[in-house]
C-alpha positions as CSV (number, residue, x, y, z in Angstrom):
1,M,170.0,156.3,-90.0
2,V,172.8,158.3,-92.4
3,D,176.2,157.1,-90.3
4,T,178.3,160.2,-88.7
5,V,181.7,159.6,-87.1
6,N,180.0,160.2,-83.3
7,S,177.4,157.4,-84.1
8,L,179.4,154.9,-85.7
9,A,182.5,155.7,-82.3
10,T,179.5,155.5,-79.9
11,R,178.1,151.9,-82.3
12,L,181.7,151.0,-81.6
13,H,181.5,150.9,-77.8
14,E,178.3,148.9,-77.6
15,V,179.9,146.9,-79.8
16,L,183.5,146.6,-77.0
17,V,181.0,147.0,-73.8
18,E,179.6,143.7,-75.5
19,L,182.5,141.7,-75.9
20,L,183.8,142.6,-72.7
21,T,181.2,141.3,-70.8
22,K,179.7,138.7,-73.1
23,G,183.9,137.8,-74.3
24,P,184.5,136.5,-77.8
25,A,182.1,133.0,-78.1
26,G,179.3,134.9,-76.9
27,A,178.8,138.1,-78.7
28,G,180.9,137.1,-81.7
29,T,182.8,139.9,-84.0
30,R,180.4,140.5,-86.5
31,G,179.5,143.6,-85.0
32,V,183.2,144.9,-85.1
33,H,183.4,143.7,-88.8
34,D,180.2,145.9,-89.6
35,V,181.7,148.6,-87.9
36,I,185.3,148.3,-90.0
37,A,183.1,148.6,-93.0
38,R,180.6,151.4,-92.1
39,A,183.6,153.5,-91.1
40,T,185.2,152.8,-94.5
41,A,181.8,153.6,-96.6
42,L,182.5,157.8,-94.6
43,G,185.8,157.9,-96.4
44,P,188.9,159.9,-94.7
45,D,186.8,160.8,-91.9
46,G,186.4,157.7,-90.2
47,T,189.8,155.6,-91.2
48,W,190.4,156.0,-87.7
49,L,187.5,154.2,-86.2
50,A,188.1,151.1,-88.7
51,A,191.5,151.1,-87.8
52,A,189.9,151.2,-84.0
53,G,188.1,147.5,-85.5
54,H,191.3,146.4,-86.7
55,A,192.9,146.8,-83.4
56,S,189.9,145.1,-81.7
57,L,190.3,142.2,-84.1
58,A,194.1,142.4,-83.6
59,D,193.4,141.7,-79.1
60,A,191.0,139.0,-79.3
61,A,193.6,137.1,-82.5
62,I,196.7,138.1,-80.2
63,A,194.6,136.8,-77.1
64,H,194.0,133.3,-78.7
65,G,197.7,133.1,-80.1
66,Q,196.7,133.9,-83.9
67,A,200.0,135.5,-84.9
68,D,199.2,135.6,-88.0
69,Q,195.6,137.0,-87.6
70,A,196.8,139.5,-85.2
71,I,199.3,141.1,-87.3
72,L,197.1,141.2,-90.7
73,H,194.7,143.2,-88.3
74,L,197.5,145.6,-87.0
75,E,198.6,146.3,-90.1
76,A,195.4,147.5,-91.2
77,A,195.1,149.2,-87.9
78,V,198.2,150.8,-88.2
79,A,197.3,152.1,-91.5
80,G,194.4,153.8,-89.9
81,G,196.0,155.8,-87.9
82,Y,196.5,153.1,-85.2
83,N,199.8,154.2,-82.7
84,D,199.2,152.7,-79.5
85,C,202.9,152.0,-78.7
86,V,201.8,150.7,-75.0
87,A,198.9,148.6,-75.7
88,L,201.6,146.3,-77.8
89,H,203.6,145.8,-74.7
90,I,200.9,144.1,-73.1
91,A,202.4,140.1,-72.0
92,P,200.4,138.8,-74.2
93,A,202.0,140.7,-77.8
94,R,205.4,140.2,-76.7
95,P,205.5,137.0,-78.3
96,L,204.8,138.9,-81.6
97,H,208.0,141.4,-80.8
98,H,209.9,138.6,-82.7
99,D,207.8,138.7,-85.7
100,P,209.6,141.1,-88.3
101,R,207.0,141.6,-90.2
102,F,205.7,142.9,-86.2
103,Q,208.8,144.9,-85.6
104,A,208.2,146.4,-89.5
105,L,204.5,148.1,-88.8
106,Y,206.2,148.8,-85.1
107,R,208.4,151.1,-87.0
108,R,206.0,152.8,-89.5
109,M,204.3,154.5,-85.7
110,R,204.7,158.2,-85.2
111,I,203.5,159.5,-82.1
112,T,203.9,162.3,-79.6
113,P,205.2,162.9,-76.5
114,A,202.3,164.2,-75.3
115,D,200.3,161.7,-77.1
116,L,202.6,159.3,-75.5
117,D,201.5,160.3,-72.1
118,E,198.2,160.0,-72.4
119,F,198.2,156.2,-73.5
120,F,199.8,155.7,-70.9
121,W,197.4,157.4,-68.2
122,L,194.5,155.2,-70.3
123,H,196.4,152.1,-70.2
124,Q,197.2,152.4,-66.1
125,E,193.3,153.4,-65.6
126,M,192.4,150.6,-67.3
127,Q,194.4,148.5,-64.6
128,I,193.0,150.6,-61.9
129,S,189.0,149.9,-62.7
130,V,189.8,146.4,-63.2
131,R,191.5,146.4,-59.4
132,E,188.8,148.9,-58.3
133,A,186.0,147.0,-59.4
134,R,187.5,143.6,-57.7
135,Q,188.3,145.6,-54.3
136,A,184.6,147.0,-54.7
137,T,182.9,143.3,-55.2
138,V,185.2,141.7,-52.1
139,D,184.5,144.9,-50.1
140,N,180.1,144.5,-51.0
141,I,180.3,141.0,-49.5
142,G,177.7,140.0,-46.4
143,R,176.3,144.0,-46.8
144,L,172.9,143.8,-45.0
145,D,171.3,147.4,-46.6
146,T,169.9,147.5,-49.6
147,G,171.5,150.9,-50.9
148,V,172.8,150.5,-54.7
149,S,176.7,151.3,-54.7
150,L,178.4,152.3,-58.6
151,L,182.9,152.4,-59.3
152,P,183.5,155.9,-59.3
153,Q,185.6,156.3,-62.6
154,A,188.4,159.2,-63.4
155,P,187.1,161.4,-65.9
156,L,187.7,160.5,-69.6
157,P,190.8,163.1,-71.2
158,T,189.5,165.9,-73.1
159,R,191.8,167.7,-74.6
160,E,193.0,167.4,-78.7
161,P,195.2,164.3,-79.5
162,N,197.9,165.2,-81.9
163,T,197.0,161.5,-83.3
164,L,193.3,160.2,-83.6
165,G,195.2,156.9,-82.3
166,V,193.8,158.3,-79.1
167,M,190.7,158.1,-80.1
168,I,190.8,155.2,-80.5
169,T,192.3,153.6,-77.1
170,R,189.7,156.9,-75.9
171,I,187.0,154.2,-76.5
172,D,188.5,151.5,-75.3
173,L,188.9,152.5,-71.7
174,A,185.4,154.4,-72.1
175,A,184.0,150.3,-72.7
176,T,186.0,149.3,-70.3
177,Q,184.8,151.3,-67.3
178,A,180.9,150.7,-69.2
179,A,181.3,146.7,-68.8
180,L,182.8,147.1,-65.0
181,Q,179.9,149.3,-64.6
182,Q,177.5,147.0,-66.0
183,A,178.8,144.1,-63.9
184,A,178.4,145.8,-60.8
185,I,175.3,147.5,-61.3
186,K,173.9,144.3,-61.6
187,A,175.3,142.7,-58.7
188,E,174.6,145.3,-56.8
189,F,171.0,145.0,-57.4
190,Q,171.4,140.6,-56.5
191,R,172.1,141.7,-52.9
192,S,170.2,144.6,-52.9
193,S,166.9,142.9,-54.2
194,G,168.1,140.2,-52.1
195,N,168.1,141.8,-48.6
196,T,164.9,143.6,-49.3
197,S,163.3,140.4,-49.6
198,L,165.2,139.1,-45.7
199,S,164.5,142.4,-44.6
200,L,160.3,141.8,-45.2
201,I,160.4,138.6,-43.9
202,D,163.2,138.0,-41.5
203,D,161.7,139.3,-38.0
204,T,165.6,138.8,-37.2
205,W,167.2,140.8,-39.4
206,D,170.1,143.4,-38.2
207,Y,168.7,146.9,-38.9
208,T,171.6,149.1,-37.0
209,R,174.2,147.0,-39.1
210,A,172.4,147.7,-42.2
211,R,172.1,151.5,-41.1
212,H,176.3,151.1,-40.4
213,D,176.8,148.9,-43.7
214,A,174.5,151.7,-45.4
215,W,177.1,154.3,-43.9
216,Y,180.4,153.1,-44.9
217,A,179.1,152.1,-48.2
218,D,178.2,155.6,-48.5
219,D,181.5,157.1,-47.3
220,L,183.7,154.8,-49.3
221,E,182.0,155.0,-52.5
222,T,182.5,159.4,-51.7
223,R,186.0,158.7,-50.8
224,R,186.5,156.4,-54.0
225,Q,185.3,159.0,-56.3
226,Q,187.6,162.1,-55.5
227,A,190.2,159.6,-55.6
228,A,189.1,159.0,-59.1
229,A,188.1,162.9,-59.8
230,A,191.7,163.7,-58.5
231,R,193.6,161.2,-60.8
232,A,192.6,163.0,-63.6
233,F,194.9,162.7,-66.9
234,V,196.6,166.5,-66.2
235,E,198.9,167.6,-69.8
236,R,202.4,168.0,-68.8
237,P,203.5,171.7,-69.4
238,G,205.4,172.2,-72.2
239,V,205.3,168.9,-73.5
240,G,206.3,167.9,-77.1
241,T,203.7,167.8,-80.1
242,M,206.1,167.1,-83.3
243,L,205.5,163.5,-84.5
244,I,208.7,161.5,-83.9
245,P,209.0,157.5,-84.1
246,C,207.8,155.7,-80.7
247,P,209.9,154.3,-78.8
248,P,211.8,150.9,-79.3
249,L,210.2,147.6,-79.9
250,G,210.5,147.0,-76.1
251,S,211.3,149.6,-73.9
252,I,208.2,150.3,-72.3
253,T,206.7,148.7,-69.4
254,Y,202.8,148.5,-69.6
255,P,201.3,149.7,-66.6
256,S,200.2,147.6,-64.0
C-alpha cells in the first residue's frame, strides 16, 4: 500500500500506543524509526510526521537521561516543524535547559499565541487523563456488577492549527488516551468476567449490591462524560495567529 500522510499518522498513533502500553523495552523503537523513514520519503508533506518521530525518540532519550541523543533528535524535530515549547518544560527535560545546544534549538522555534493556548490545553488534558484513569481504577475496586465502564475523554481540538507542530502533540494526546483506555478496558473485562463466574457458582452472591454498583458506575460514567465534553478546547476570541518566538526558556510552568 502506498503511504499517505493520513496512513502514516495512523501508523504513528499505533506505534505510540504500543510504546505507552509496553514501554520502550517491550515495544522497541523500530516502529518509530520506520515511520520516520517512510515520512521522509513522502517529501515536504511528511516532514512534520518525521519530526513527530524524532520528538518521540527525544522523549525516550530524555527519560533515560541521554542528553546527547535527546538533543540530536530534537534538532531533527525542530528542523521539521516541532515547536511544542510546553513539552520542553516537563520536569525530565529541565536539566537540558542549561545546555547551550538545547538553548540554541529552543530559540529557533516559532509559535502563534493561538497554538500556544492549544499546547497548554493538550498537555493539561494528558495530565487529567492520567489522573482520571487512576481514579477510575480506585473507584472500580470491589465492584460486584458485570458492567464495563469506559474512560470518558475530552474530544481533540478541530481548529486549523497555525503550525504543524500542534498536530504532533494532538497525536501524543490521542495515543495517551488510547493507551489508558486499553488498560482500563482490559482491567474492566477481567473484573466483569470474574464477577460473572462468581455469580454462576456462588449462592451467596449479593445481587442487590451488584445492582447498586452497576447503577452507581453508570451514573459516575455519565458525569465523567459530561465533564470531559465540557473540557473541550475553545479558542479565545481574537487570539493572535502570527508567528512569534516561544516564551523564554524556563518561563513556562508545565500543566499539573
